[in-house]
Amino acid sequence: MARKLAAGNWKMNGTTEALTEVAALTALLEAEACEVLLCPPATLIARMADMAHGSALMIGGQTCHPNASGAHTGDISAQMLADAGASHVILGHSERRADHGETDEDVAAQVTAALTSSLIAIVCIGETEAERDAGVTLNVVGTQLAGSIPEGADLSRLVVAYEPVWAIGTGRTPTLDQIADVHDHIRAELSGRFGSAAQDVPLLYGGSVKPSNAAEIFAVSNVDGALVGGASLKAADFGGIVSALSGA
Ligand code: PEP
Protein backbone atom coordinates (compact mmCIF):
# COMPACT_ATOMS: atom_id res chain seq x y z
CA MET A 1 0.00 0.00 0.00
CA ALA A 2 1.25 3.46 -0.85
CA ARG A 3 1.68 5.94 1.98
CA LYS A 4 -0.60 8.99 1.95
CA LEU A 5 0.82 12.44 1.26
CA ALA A 6 -0.65 15.96 1.35
CA ALA A 7 1.83 18.20 -0.48
CA GLY A 8 1.57 21.98 -0.79
CA ASN A 9 3.17 23.90 -3.65
CA TRP A 10 3.59 27.57 -2.77
CA LYS A 11 4.97 28.36 -6.26
CA MET A 12 6.41 31.92 -6.41
CA ASN A 13 4.50 33.04 -3.32
CA GLY A 14 5.66 33.85 0.18
CA THR A 15 8.08 36.11 1.99
CA THR A 16 9.04 36.24 5.67
CA GLU A 17 5.54 37.23 6.79
CA ALA A 18 4.11 34.01 5.33
CA LEU A 19 6.04 32.02 7.94
CA THR A 20 3.16 32.69 10.35
CA GLU A 21 1.16 30.23 8.23
CA VAL A 22 3.83 27.58 8.79
CA ALA A 23 3.70 28.13 12.54
CA ALA A 24 -0.10 27.85 12.41
CA LEU A 25 0.07 24.67 10.33
CA THR A 26 2.56 22.91 12.61
CA ALA A 27 0.32 23.80 15.57
CA LEU A 28 -2.65 22.22 13.76
CA LEU A 29 -0.88 18.96 12.97
CA GLU A 30 -1.45 16.22 15.47
CA ALA A 31 -0.94 12.51 14.96
CA GLU A 32 -1.93 12.66 11.30
CA ALA A 33 -2.37 9.40 9.42
CA CYS A 34 -0.66 10.93 6.41
CA GLU A 35 2.56 12.71 5.50
CA VAL A 36 2.45 16.50 5.19
CA LEU A 37 4.80 18.52 2.98
CA LEU A 38 5.16 22.17 2.03
CA CYS A 39 7.26 23.26 -0.95
CA PRO A 40 7.96 27.00 -0.60
CA PRO A 41 10.11 29.19 -2.82
CA ALA A 42 13.82 28.36 -2.37
CA THR A 43 14.34 31.51 -0.28
CA LEU A 44 12.17 30.10 2.52
CA ILE A 45 13.30 26.46 2.54
CA ALA A 46 15.98 26.69 5.25
CA ARG A 47 13.86 28.84 7.58
CA MET A 48 10.82 26.64 7.12
CA ALA A 49 12.89 23.50 7.67
CA ASP A 50 14.11 24.99 10.98
CA MET A 51 10.53 25.79 12.00
CA ALA A 52 9.29 22.31 11.00
CA HIS A 53 12.03 20.53 12.93
CA GLY A 54 10.46 18.23 15.52
CA SER A 55 7.00 18.47 13.91
CA ALA A 56 5.29 16.21 11.37
CA LEU A 57 5.78 18.79 8.61
CA MET A 58 8.34 18.13 5.86
CA ILE A 59 9.77 20.73 3.48
CA GLY A 60 10.56 20.41 -0.21
CA GLY A 61 11.81 22.31 -3.26
CA GLN A 62 9.93 23.08 -6.49
CA THR A 63 12.58 22.07 -9.04
CA CYS A 64 16.26 21.21 -9.26
CA HIS A 65 19.02 21.30 -11.85
CA PRO A 66 20.35 17.92 -13.03
CA ASN A 67 23.91 18.89 -12.09
CA ALA A 68 25.21 19.07 -8.53
CA SER A 69 26.99 22.40 -9.05
CA GLY A 70 28.45 24.59 -11.78
CA ALA A 71 27.90 27.56 -14.07
CA HIS A 72 24.09 27.63 -14.06
CA THR A 73 23.10 31.10 -12.91
CA GLY A 74 19.83 31.17 -10.99
CA ASP A 75 19.49 27.41 -10.72
CA ILE A 76 19.50 25.26 -7.60
CA SER A 77 20.81 21.70 -7.29
CA ALA A 78 19.26 18.75 -5.52
CA GLN A 79 22.28 18.68 -3.23
CA MET A 80 21.60 22.33 -2.26
CA LEU A 81 17.94 21.57 -1.53
CA ALA A 82 18.92 18.67 0.71
CA ASP A 83 21.54 20.84 2.42
CA ALA A 84 18.87 23.49 3.12
CA GLY A 85 16.68 20.91 4.83
CA ALA A 86 14.43 19.69 2.01
CA SER A 87 13.32 16.07 1.92
CA HIS A 88 11.34 16.24 -1.34
CA VAL A 89 11.37 18.09 -4.65
CA ILE A 90 8.55 18.69 -7.15
CA LEU A 91 9.78 17.97 -10.70
CA GLY A 92 8.20 18.55 -14.10
CA HIS A 93 5.35 20.74 -12.84
CA SER A 94 3.34 21.93 -15.86
CA GLU A 95 4.37 25.52 -15.09
CA ARG A 96 8.05 24.48 -15.38
CA ARG A 97 7.29 22.55 -18.57
CA ALA A 98 5.46 25.59 -20.04
CA ASP A 99 7.59 28.47 -18.69
CA HIS A 100 11.01 26.83 -18.99
CA GLY A 101 10.48 24.33 -21.79
CA GLU A 102 11.28 21.35 -19.58
CA THR A 103 10.89 18.08 -21.47
CA ASP A 104 10.33 14.57 -20.17
CA GLU A 105 14.04 13.96 -20.75
CA ASP A 106 14.95 17.01 -18.64
CA VAL A 107 12.62 15.82 -15.89
CA ALA A 108 14.16 12.33 -15.92
CA ALA A 109 17.62 13.89 -15.46
CA GLN A 110 16.29 15.95 -12.56
CA VAL A 111 14.78 12.84 -10.98
CA THR A 112 18.16 11.11 -11.18
CA ALA A 113 19.79 14.11 -9.48
CA ALA A 114 17.12 14.20 -6.78
CA LEU A 115 17.42 10.49 -6.01
CA THR A 116 21.22 10.76 -5.94
CA SER A 117 20.85 13.43 -3.25
CA SER A 118 18.45 11.20 -1.29
CA LEU A 119 15.47 13.45 -1.98
CA ILE A 120 12.01 12.09 -2.75
CA ALA A 121 11.03 13.11 -6.29
CA ILE A 122 7.44 14.18 -6.98
CA VAL A 123 7.04 13.80 -10.74
CA CYS A 124 4.18 15.83 -12.24
CA ILE A 125 2.30 14.79 -15.37
CA GLY A 126 -1.00 15.85 -16.90
CA GLU A 127 -2.85 16.71 -20.07
CA THR A 128 -3.90 20.08 -21.46
CA GLU A 129 -7.55 20.83 -22.08
CA ALA A 130 -7.05 20.40 -25.85
CA GLU A 131 -5.54 16.95 -25.24
CA ARG A 132 -8.46 15.93 -23.02
CA ASP A 133 -10.94 17.19 -25.61
CA ALA A 134 -9.08 15.22 -28.29
CA GLY A 135 -9.47 12.03 -26.21
CA VAL A 136 -5.72 11.44 -25.83
CA THR A 137 -5.38 11.97 -22.06
CA LEU A 138 -4.20 8.44 -21.23
CA ASN A 139 -1.68 8.47 -24.10
CA VAL A 140 -0.27 11.84 -23.03
CA VAL A 141 -0.04 10.88 -19.38
CA GLY A 142 1.48 7.50 -20.24
CA THR A 143 4.12 9.08 -22.47
CA GLN A 144 5.05 11.68 -19.84
CA LEU A 145 5.22 9.00 -17.17
CA ALA A 146 7.46 6.74 -19.25
CA GLY A 147 9.78 9.58 -20.27
CA SER A 148 10.03 11.38 -16.94
CA ILE A 149 11.06 8.41 -14.80
CA PRO A 150 14.61 7.21 -15.49
CA GLU A 151 15.58 3.56 -15.89
CA GLY A 152 16.43 1.91 -12.57
CA ALA A 153 14.73 4.62 -10.49
CA ASP A 154 14.35 3.72 -6.81
CA LEU A 155 10.56 3.62 -6.55
CA SER A 156 10.68 3.90 -2.77
CA ARG A 157 11.75 7.55 -3.33
CA LEU A 158 9.21 8.34 -6.04
CA VAL A 159 5.81 10.05 -5.95
CA VAL A 160 3.71 10.73 -9.07
CA ALA A 161 1.31 13.69 -9.23
CA TYR A 162 -1.43 13.68 -11.86
CA GLU A 163 -2.26 17.31 -12.53
CA PRO A 164 -4.54 18.12 -15.48
CA VAL A 165 -3.14 21.45 -16.71
CA TRP A 166 -6.64 22.86 -17.19
CA ALA A 167 -7.56 22.17 -13.57
CA ILE A 168 -4.59 24.02 -12.04
CA GLY A 169 -5.63 27.28 -10.42
CA THR A 170 -8.93 27.36 -12.31
CA GLY A 171 -11.39 26.02 -9.76
CA ARG A 172 -12.29 23.29 -12.26
CA THR A 173 -11.71 19.61 -11.56
CA PRO A 174 -12.18 16.43 -13.58
CA THR A 175 -15.06 14.16 -12.59
CA LEU A 176 -14.23 11.53 -10.01
CA ASP A 177 -14.50 8.87 -12.74
CA GLN A 178 -12.01 10.76 -14.90
CA ILE A 179 -9.57 10.97 -11.98
CA ALA A 180 -10.02 7.24 -11.32
CA ASP A 181 -9.38 6.36 -14.98
CA VAL A 182 -6.10 8.25 -15.04
CA HIS A 183 -4.87 7.07 -11.64
CA ASP A 184 -5.70 3.43 -12.45
CA HIS A 185 -3.82 3.85 -15.74
CA ILE A 186 -0.77 5.34 -14.00
CA ARG A 187 -0.70 2.46 -11.48
CA ALA A 188 -1.01 -0.09 -14.29
CA GLU A 189 1.75 1.55 -16.35
CA LEU A 190 4.09 1.70 -13.35
CA SER A 191 3.32 -1.93 -12.49
CA GLY A 192 3.96 -3.02 -16.06
CA ARG A 193 7.36 -1.36 -16.03
CA PHE A 194 8.53 -1.84 -12.44
CA GLY A 195 6.50 -4.75 -11.07
CA SER A 196 5.13 -5.00 -7.55
CA ALA A 197 7.18 -2.05 -6.20
CA ALA A 198 4.78 0.19 -8.13
CA GLN A 199 2.04 -0.52 -5.56
CA ASP A 200 3.94 1.53 -2.99
CA VAL A 201 4.34 4.68 -5.12
CA PRO A 202 1.97 7.39 -3.81
CA LEU A 203 -0.19 8.78 -6.63
CA LEU A 204 -1.33 12.34 -5.91
CA TYR A 205 -4.11 14.22 -7.64
CA GLY A 206 -3.49 17.96 -8.20
CA GLY A 207 -5.71 20.70 -9.60
CA SER A 208 -8.06 22.94 -7.58
CA VAL A 209 -8.14 20.70 -4.50
CA LYS A 210 -9.71 22.51 -1.54
CA PRO A 211 -11.17 21.48 1.81
CA SER A 212 -14.67 21.19 0.32
CA ASN A 213 -13.75 18.68 -2.43
CA ALA A 214 -10.81 16.88 -0.81
CA ALA A 215 -12.70 14.02 0.88
CA GLU A 216 -14.49 12.90 -2.30
CA ILE A 217 -11.24 13.01 -4.28
CA PHE A 218 -9.38 11.02 -1.62
CA ALA A 219 -12.05 8.30 -1.84
CA VAL A 220 -11.18 7.70 -5.53
CA SER A 221 -9.36 4.51 -6.53
CA ASN A 222 -5.56 4.88 -6.50
CA VAL A 223 -5.60 8.43 -5.13
CA ASP A 224 -3.11 8.51 -2.26
CA GLY A 225 -3.13 12.24 -1.61
CA ALA A 226 -2.95 15.63 -3.26
CA LEU A 227 -0.57 18.21 -4.64
CA VAL A 228 -2.18 21.51 -3.66
CA GLY A 229 -1.36 24.98 -4.95
CA GLY A 230 -3.55 27.90 -3.88
CA ALA A 231 -5.20 26.16 -0.93
CA SER A 232 -1.81 25.32 0.62
CA LEU A 233 -1.00 28.99 1.28
CA LYS A 234 -3.32 29.26 4.26
CA ALA A 235 -2.87 26.91 7.21
CA ALA A 236 -6.61 26.63 7.83
CA ASP A 237 -7.32 25.52 4.24
CA PHE A 238 -4.37 23.17 3.96
CA GLY A 239 -5.14 21.82 7.44
CA GLY A 240 -8.64 20.95 6.23
CA ILE A 241 -7.18 19.00 3.30
CA VAL A 242 -4.73 17.23 5.61
CA SER A 243 -7.60 16.25 7.93
CA ALA A 244 -9.61 14.90 5.00
CA LEU A 245 -6.66 12.78 3.87
CA SER A 246 -5.88 11.64 7.38
CA GLY A 247 -9.44 10.43 7.76
CA ALA A 248 -9.66 8.85 4.27
C1 PEP B 1 -0.47 23.08 -8.53
O1 PEP B 1 0.02 24.12 -8.92
O2 PEP B 1 0.24 22.07 -8.44
C2 PEP B 1 -1.88 23.09 -8.20
C3 PEP B 1 -2.49 21.94 -8.10
O3 PEP B 1 -2.49 24.31 -8.04
P1 PEP B 1 -4.00 24.57 -7.52
O4 PEP B 1 -4.23 23.67 -6.33
O5 PEP B 1 -4.00 26.01 -7.15
O6 PEP B 1 -4.90 24.23 -8.64
mmCIF file of C-alpha atoms and ligand atoms in Angstrom:
data_model
loop_
_atom_site.group_PDB
_atom_site.id
_atom_site.type_symbol
_atom_site.label_atom_id
_atom_site.label_comp_id
_atom_site.label_asym_id
_atom_site.label_seq_id
_atom_site.Cartn_x
_atom_site.Cartn_y
_atom_site.Cartn_z
ATOM 1 C CA MET A 1 0.000 0.000 0.000
ATOM 2 C CA ALA A 2 1.247 3.464 -0.854
ATOM 3 C CA ARG A 3 1.681 5.939 1.984
ATOM 4 C CA LYS A 4 -0.598 8.985 1.946
ATOM 5 C CA LEU A 5 0.818 12.442 1.256
ATOM 6 C CA ALA A 6 -0.645 15.960 1.349
ATOM 7 C CA ALA A 7 1.834 18.203 -0.475
ATOM 8 C CA GLY A 8 1.570 21.982 -0.786
ATOM 9 C CA ASN A 9 3.171 23.904 -3.652
ATOM 10 C CA TRP A 10 3.586 27.575 -2.773
ATOM 11 C CA LYS A 11 4.966 28.362 -6.258
ATOM 12 C CA MET A 12 6.413 31.921 -6.409
ATOM 13 C CA ASN A 13 4.501 33.043 -3.320
ATOM 14 C CA GLY A 14 5.664 33.846 0.184
ATOM 15 C CA THR A 15 8.082 36.108 1.986
ATOM 16 C CA THR A 16 9.039 36.243 5.669
ATOM 17 C CA GLU A 17 5.541 37.233 6.786
ATOM 18 C CA ALA A 18 4.112 34.009 5.331
ATOM 19 C CA LEU A 19 6.042 32.024 7.943
ATOM 20 C CA THR A 20 3.160 32.694 10.350
ATOM 21 C CA GLU A 21 1.158 30.233 8.228
ATOM 22 C CA VAL A 22 3.829 27.584 8.785
ATOM 23 C CA ALA A 23 3.696 28.127 12.540
ATOM 24 C CA ALA A 24 -0.097 27.851 12.405
ATOM 25 C CA LEU A 25 0.072 24.672 10.332
ATOM 26 C CA THR A 26 2.565 22.905 12.609
ATOM 27 C CA ALA A 27 0.320 23.804 15.566
ATOM 28 C CA LEU A 28 -2.649 22.222 13.762
ATOM 29 C CA LEU A 29 -0.876 18.955 12.970
ATOM 30 C CA GLU A 30 -1.454 16.220 15.473
ATOM 31 C CA ALA A 31 -0.942 12.505 14.957
ATOM 32 C CA GLU A 32 -1.927 12.661 11.297
ATOM 33 C CA ALA A 33 -2.370 9.399 9.425
ATOM 34 C CA CYS A 34 -0.661 10.933 6.406
ATOM 35 C CA GLU A 35 2.557 12.706 5.497
ATOM 36 C CA VAL A 36 2.450 16.501 5.189
ATOM 37 C CA LEU A 37 4.797 18.516 2.984
ATOM 38 C CA LEU A 38 5.157 22.172 2.026
ATOM 39 C CA CYS A 39 7.265 23.260 -0.950
ATOM 40 C CA PRO A 40 7.956 26.996 -0.603
ATOM 41 C CA PRO A 41 10.112 29.191 -2.815
ATOM 42 C CA ALA A 42 13.816 28.360 -2.369
ATOM 43 C CA THR A 43 14.338 31.514 -0.279
ATOM 44 C CA LEU A 44 12.173 30.095 2.524
ATOM 45 C CA ILE A 45 13.304 26.461 2.544
ATOM 46 C CA ALA A 46 15.980 26.694 5.255
ATOM 47 C CA ARG A 47 13.861 28.838 7.580
ATOM 48 C CA MET A 48 10.818 26.642 7.122
ATOM 49 C CA ALA A 49 12.885 23.505 7.672
ATOM 50 C CA ASP A 50 14.106 24.986 10.978
ATOM 51 C CA MET A 51 10.527 25.786 11.998
ATOM 52 C CA ALA A 52 9.292 22.315 10.999
ATOM 53 C CA HIS A 53 12.034 20.527 12.927
ATOM 54 C CA GLY A 54 10.459 18.232 15.524
ATOM 55 C CA SER A 55 6.999 18.473 13.910
ATOM 56 C CA ALA A 56 5.293 16.205 11.369
ATOM 57 C CA LEU A 57 5.783 18.790 8.614
ATOM 58 C CA MET A 58 8.337 18.128 5.865
ATOM 59 C CA ILE A 59 9.771 20.733 3.483
ATOM 60 C CA GLY A 60 10.565 20.414 -0.211
ATOM 61 C CA GLY A 61 11.806 22.307 -3.263
ATOM 62 C CA GLN A 62 9.930 23.076 -6.487
ATOM 63 C CA THR A 63 12.576 22.074 -9.043
ATOM 64 C CA CYS A 64 16.262 21.208 -9.256
ATOM 65 C CA HIS A 65 19.024 21.303 -11.847
ATOM 66 C CA PRO A 66 20.353 17.915 -13.035
ATOM 67 C CA ASN A 67 23.913 18.890 -12.095
ATOM 68 C CA ALA A 68 25.214 19.067 -8.526
ATOM 69 C CA SER A 69 26.986 22.404 -9.051
ATOM 70 C CA GLY A 70 28.450 24.591 -11.784
ATOM 71 C CA ALA A 71 27.901 27.564 -14.068
ATOM 72 C CA HIS A 72 24.085 27.625 -14.056
ATOM 73 C CA THR A 73 23.097 31.103 -12.913
ATOM 74 C CA GLY A 74 19.833 31.170 -10.995
ATOM 75 C CA ASP A 75 19.490 27.414 -10.718
ATOM 76 C CA ILE A 76 19.499 25.257 -7.603
ATOM 77 C CA SER A 77 20.806 21.705 -7.294
ATOM 78 C CA ALA A 78 19.262 18.752 -5.519
ATOM 79 C CA GLN A 79 22.284 18.678 -3.225
ATOM 80 C CA MET A 80 21.602 22.325 -2.256
ATOM 81 C CA LEU A 81 17.942 21.571 -1.534
ATOM 82 C CA ALA A 82 18.915 18.674 0.711
ATOM 83 C CA ASP A 83 21.539 20.836 2.419
ATOM 84 C CA ALA A 84 18.874 23.493 3.115
ATOM 85 C CA GLY A 85 16.677 20.908 4.831
ATOM 86 C CA ALA A 86 14.431 19.690 2.014
ATOM 87 C CA SER A 87 13.315 16.067 1.924
ATOM 88 C CA HIS A 88 11.338 16.237 -1.341
ATOM 89 C CA VAL A 89 11.368 18.087 -4.649
ATOM 90 C CA ILE A 90 8.554 18.694 -7.148
ATOM 91 C CA LEU A 91 9.780 17.972 -10.699
ATOM 92 C CA GLY A 92 8.199 18.550 -14.100
ATOM 93 C CA HIS A 93 5.347 20.745 -12.843
ATOM 94 C CA SER A 94 3.336 21.931 -15.858
ATOM 95 C CA GLU A 95 4.369 25.524 -15.092
ATOM 96 C CA ARG A 96 8.046 24.477 -15.376
ATOM 97 C CA ARG A 97 7.290 22.550 -18.570
ATOM 98 C CA ALA A 98 5.464 25.591 -20.042
ATOM 99 C CA ASP A 99 7.587 28.472 -18.694
ATOM 100 C CA HIS A 100 11.006 26.830 -18.990
ATOM 101 C CA GLY A 101 10.477 24.331 -21.787
ATOM 102 C CA GLU A 102 11.281 21.352 -19.579
ATOM 103 C CA THR A 103 10.888 18.079 -21.473
ATOM 104 C CA ASP A 104 10.333 14.566 -20.170
ATOM 105 C CA GLU A 105 14.038 13.956 -20.750
ATOM 106 C CA ASP A 106 14.949 17.007 -18.637
ATOM 107 C CA VAL A 107 12.618 15.825 -15.892
ATOM 108 C CA ALA A 108 14.157 12.330 -15.924
ATOM 109 C CA ALA A 109 17.617 13.885 -15.463
ATOM 110 C CA GLN A 110 16.288 15.953 -12.560
ATOM 111 C CA VAL A 111 14.776 12.841 -10.983
ATOM 112 C CA THR A 112 18.164 11.107 -11.185
ATOM 113 C CA ALA A 113 19.793 14.108 -9.484
ATOM 114 C CA ALA A 114 17.120 14.202 -6.777
ATOM 115 C CA LEU A 115 17.418 10.493 -6.014
ATOM 116 C CA THR A 116 21.217 10.758 -5.941
ATOM 117 C CA SER A 117 20.854 13.430 -3.248
ATOM 118 C CA SER A 118 18.446 11.198 -1.285
ATOM 119 C CA LEU A 119 15.466 13.448 -1.978
ATOM 120 C CA ILE A 120 12.008 12.094 -2.752
ATOM 121 C CA ALA A 121 11.033 13.112 -6.294
ATOM 122 C CA ILE A 122 7.437 14.176 -6.982
ATOM 123 C CA VAL A 123 7.041 13.797 -10.744
ATOM 124 C CA CYS A 124 4.179 15.829 -12.243
ATOM 125 C CA ILE A 125 2.300 14.789 -15.371
ATOM 126 C CA GLY A 126 -1.004 15.854 -16.898
ATOM 127 C CA GLU A 127 -2.851 16.705 -20.071
ATOM 128 C CA THR A 128 -3.897 20.080 -21.462
ATOM 129 C CA GLU A 129 -7.546 20.834 -22.085
ATOM 130 C CA ALA A 130 -7.047 20.397 -25.855
ATOM 131 C CA GLU A 131 -5.543 16.954 -25.238
ATOM 132 C CA ARG A 132 -8.455 15.925 -23.023
ATOM 133 C CA ASP A 133 -10.939 17.195 -25.612
ATOM 134 C CA ALA A 134 -9.078 15.215 -28.290
ATOM 135 C CA GLY A 135 -9.469 12.035 -26.212
ATOM 136 C CA VAL A 136 -5.722 11.441 -25.826
ATOM 137 C CA THR A 137 -5.380 11.971 -22.060
ATOM 138 C CA LEU A 138 -4.202 8.439 -21.235
ATOM 139 C CA ASN A 139 -1.683 8.470 -24.099
ATOM 140 C CA VAL A 140 -0.275 11.839 -23.028
ATOM 141 C CA VAL A 141 -0.037 10.882 -19.380
ATOM 142 C CA GLY A 142 1.481 7.498 -20.244
ATOM 143 C CA THR A 143 4.124 9.085 -22.471
ATOM 144 C CA GLN A 144 5.053 11.681 -19.836
ATOM 145 C CA LEU A 145 5.221 8.999 -17.171
ATOM 146 C CA ALA A 146 7.456 6.742 -19.245
ATOM 147 C CA GLY A 147 9.784 9.576 -20.274
ATOM 148 C CA SER A 148 10.032 11.378 -16.940
ATOM 149 C CA ILE A 149 11.063 8.410 -14.798
ATOM 150 C CA PRO A 150 14.609 7.206 -15.488
ATOM 151 C CA GLU A 151 15.585 3.560 -15.887
ATOM 152 C CA GLY A 152 16.426 1.906 -12.572
ATOM 153 C CA ALA A 153 14.734 4.620 -10.485
ATOM 154 C CA ASP A 154 14.349 3.722 -6.805
ATOM 155 C CA LEU A 155 10.564 3.617 -6.555
ATOM 156 C CA SER A 156 10.685 3.902 -2.770
ATOM 157 C CA ARG A 157 11.748 7.547 -3.327
ATOM 158 C CA LEU A 158 9.214 8.343 -6.038
ATOM 159 C CA VAL A 159 5.808 10.050 -5.952
ATOM 160 C CA VAL A 160 3.706 10.729 -9.070
ATOM 161 C CA ALA A 161 1.309 13.691 -9.226
ATOM 162 C CA TYR A 162 -1.430 13.684 -11.860
ATOM 163 C CA GLU A 163 -2.260 17.312 -12.529
ATOM 164 C CA PRO A 164 -4.535 18.118 -15.482
ATOM 165 C CA VAL A 165 -3.135 21.450 -16.711
ATOM 166 C CA TRP A 166 -6.640 22.860 -17.194
ATOM 167 C CA ALA A 167 -7.557 22.174 -13.566
ATOM 168 C CA ILE A 168 -4.587 24.016 -12.038
ATOM 169 C CA GLY A 169 -5.628 27.275 -10.416
ATOM 170 C CA THR A 170 -8.933 27.361 -12.311
ATOM 171 C CA GLY A 171 -11.394 26.022 -9.760
ATOM 172 C CA ARG A 172 -12.293 23.288 -12.262
ATOM 173 C CA THR A 173 -11.709 19.606 -11.556
ATOM 174 C CA PRO A 174 -12.185 16.426 -13.576
ATOM 175 C CA THR A 175 -15.056 14.161 -12.586
ATOM 176 C CA LEU A 176 -14.228 11.526 -10.005
ATOM 177 C CA ASP A 177 -14.499 8.869 -12.739
ATOM 178 C CA GLN A 178 -12.015 10.762 -14.900
ATOM 179 C CA ILE A 179 -9.566 10.972 -11.982
ATOM 180 C CA ALA A 180 -10.022 7.237 -11.319
ATOM 181 C CA ASP A 181 -9.377 6.362 -14.984
ATOM 182 C CA VAL A 182 -6.096 8.253 -15.045
ATOM 183 C CA HIS A 183 -4.873 7.067 -11.638
ATOM 184 C CA ASP A 184 -5.698 3.435 -12.445
ATOM 185 C CA HIS A 185 -3.820 3.852 -15.736
ATOM 186 C CA ILE A 186 -0.770 5.337 -13.999
ATOM 187 C CA ARG A 187 -0.702 2.460 -11.485
ATOM 188 C CA ALA A 188 -1.008 -0.095 -14.288
ATOM 189 C CA GLU A 189 1.748 1.550 -16.354
ATOM 190 C CA LEU A 190 4.088 1.697 -13.353
ATOM 191 C CA SER A 191 3.321 -1.933 -12.491
ATOM 192 C CA GLY A 192 3.956 -3.022 -16.061
ATOM 193 C CA ARG A 193 7.357 -1.360 -16.027
ATOM 194 C CA PHE A 194 8.530 -1.842 -12.443
ATOM 195 C CA GLY A 195 6.504 -4.754 -11.067
ATOM 196 C CA SER A 196 5.129 -4.999 -7.551
ATOM 197 C CA ALA A 197 7.181 -2.051 -6.198
ATOM 198 C CA ALA A 198 4.781 0.187 -8.131
ATOM 199 C CA GLN A 199 2.045 -0.524 -5.565
ATOM 200 C CA ASP A 200 3.942 1.533 -2.991
ATOM 201 C CA VAL A 201 4.337 4.677 -5.118
ATOM 202 C CA PRO A 202 1.973 7.394 -3.811
ATOM 203 C CA LEU A 203 -0.193 8.780 -6.633
ATOM 204 C CA LEU A 204 -1.331 12.336 -5.912
ATOM 205 C CA TYR A 205 -4.107 14.220 -7.640
ATOM 206 C CA GLY A 206 -3.492 17.961 -8.197
ATOM 207 C CA GLY A 207 -5.711 20.699 -9.595
ATOM 208 C CA SER A 208 -8.056 22.940 -7.584
ATOM 209 C CA VAL A 209 -8.135 20.702 -4.500
ATOM 210 C CA LYS A 210 -9.711 22.510 -1.543
ATOM 211 C CA PRO A 211 -11.173 21.484 1.815
ATOM 212 C CA SER A 212 -14.668 21.188 0.316
ATOM 213 C CA ASN A 213 -13.752 18.676 -2.425
ATOM 214 C CA ALA A 214 -10.810 16.876 -0.810
ATOM 215 C CA ALA A 215 -12.697 14.019 0.876
ATOM 216 C CA GLU A 216 -14.490 12.899 -2.300
ATOM 217 C CA ILE A 217 -11.240 13.009 -4.285
ATOM 218 C CA PHE A 218 -9.383 11.018 -1.617
ATOM 219 C CA ALA A 219 -12.055 8.301 -1.842
ATOM 220 C CA VAL A 220 -11.184 7.700 -5.528
ATOM 221 C CA SER A 221 -9.359 4.510 -6.529
ATOM 222 C CA ASN A 222 -5.560 4.875 -6.498
ATOM 223 C CA VAL A 223 -5.602 8.434 -5.134
ATOM 224 C CA ASP A 224 -3.111 8.510 -2.260
ATOM 225 C CA GLY A 225 -3.130 12.240 -1.612
ATOM 226 C CA ALA A 226 -2.946 15.628 -3.261
ATOM 227 C CA LEU A 227 -0.573 18.213 -4.638
ATOM 228 C CA VAL A 228 -2.178 21.508 -3.660
ATOM 229 C CA GLY A 229 -1.365 24.983 -4.950
ATOM 230 C CA GLY A 230 -3.552 27.901 -3.876
ATOM 231 C CA ALA A 231 -5.197 26.159 -0.926
ATOM 232 C CA SER A 232 -1.812 25.324 0.615
ATOM 233 C CA LEU A 233 -1.000 28.992 1.280
ATOM 234 C CA LYS A 234 -3.324 29.260 4.263
ATOM 235 C CA ALA A 235 -2.866 26.910 7.215
ATOM 236 C CA ALA A 236 -6.607 26.626 7.826
ATOM 237 C CA ASP A 237 -7.322 25.521 4.235
ATOM 238 C CA PHE A 238 -4.366 23.169 3.958
ATOM 239 C CA GLY A 239 -5.136 21.822 7.443
ATOM 240 C CA GLY A 240 -8.638 20.952 6.228
ATOM 241 C CA ILE A 241 -7.184 19.004 3.305
ATOM 242 C CA VAL A 242 -4.727 17.227 5.611
ATOM 243 C CA SER A 243 -7.604 16.252 7.933
ATOM 244 C CA ALA A 244 -9.608 14.903 5.002
ATOM 245 C CA LEU A 245 -6.660 12.778 3.872
ATOM 246 C CA SER A 246 -5.878 11.639 7.377
ATOM 247 C CA GLY A 247 -9.444 10.426 7.756
ATOM 248 C CA ALA A 248 -9.656 8.854 4.273
HETATM 249 C C1 PEP B 1 -0.471 23.083 -8.526
HETATM 250 O O1 PEP B 1 0.025 24.117 -8.916
HETATM 251 O O2 PEP B 1 0.238 22.068 -8.442
HETATM 252 C C2 PEP B 1 -1.883 23.090 -8.204
HETATM 253 C C3 PEP B 1 -2.486 21.936 -8.097
HETATM 254 O O3 PEP B 1 -2.487 24.306 -8.044
HETATM 255 P P1 PEP B 1 -4.000 24.573 -7.524
HETATM 256 O O4 PEP B 1 -4.234 23.672 -6.334
HETATM 257 O O5 PEP B 1 -4.003 26.013 -7.154
HETATM 258 O O6 PEP B 1 -4.898 24.232 -8.639
#
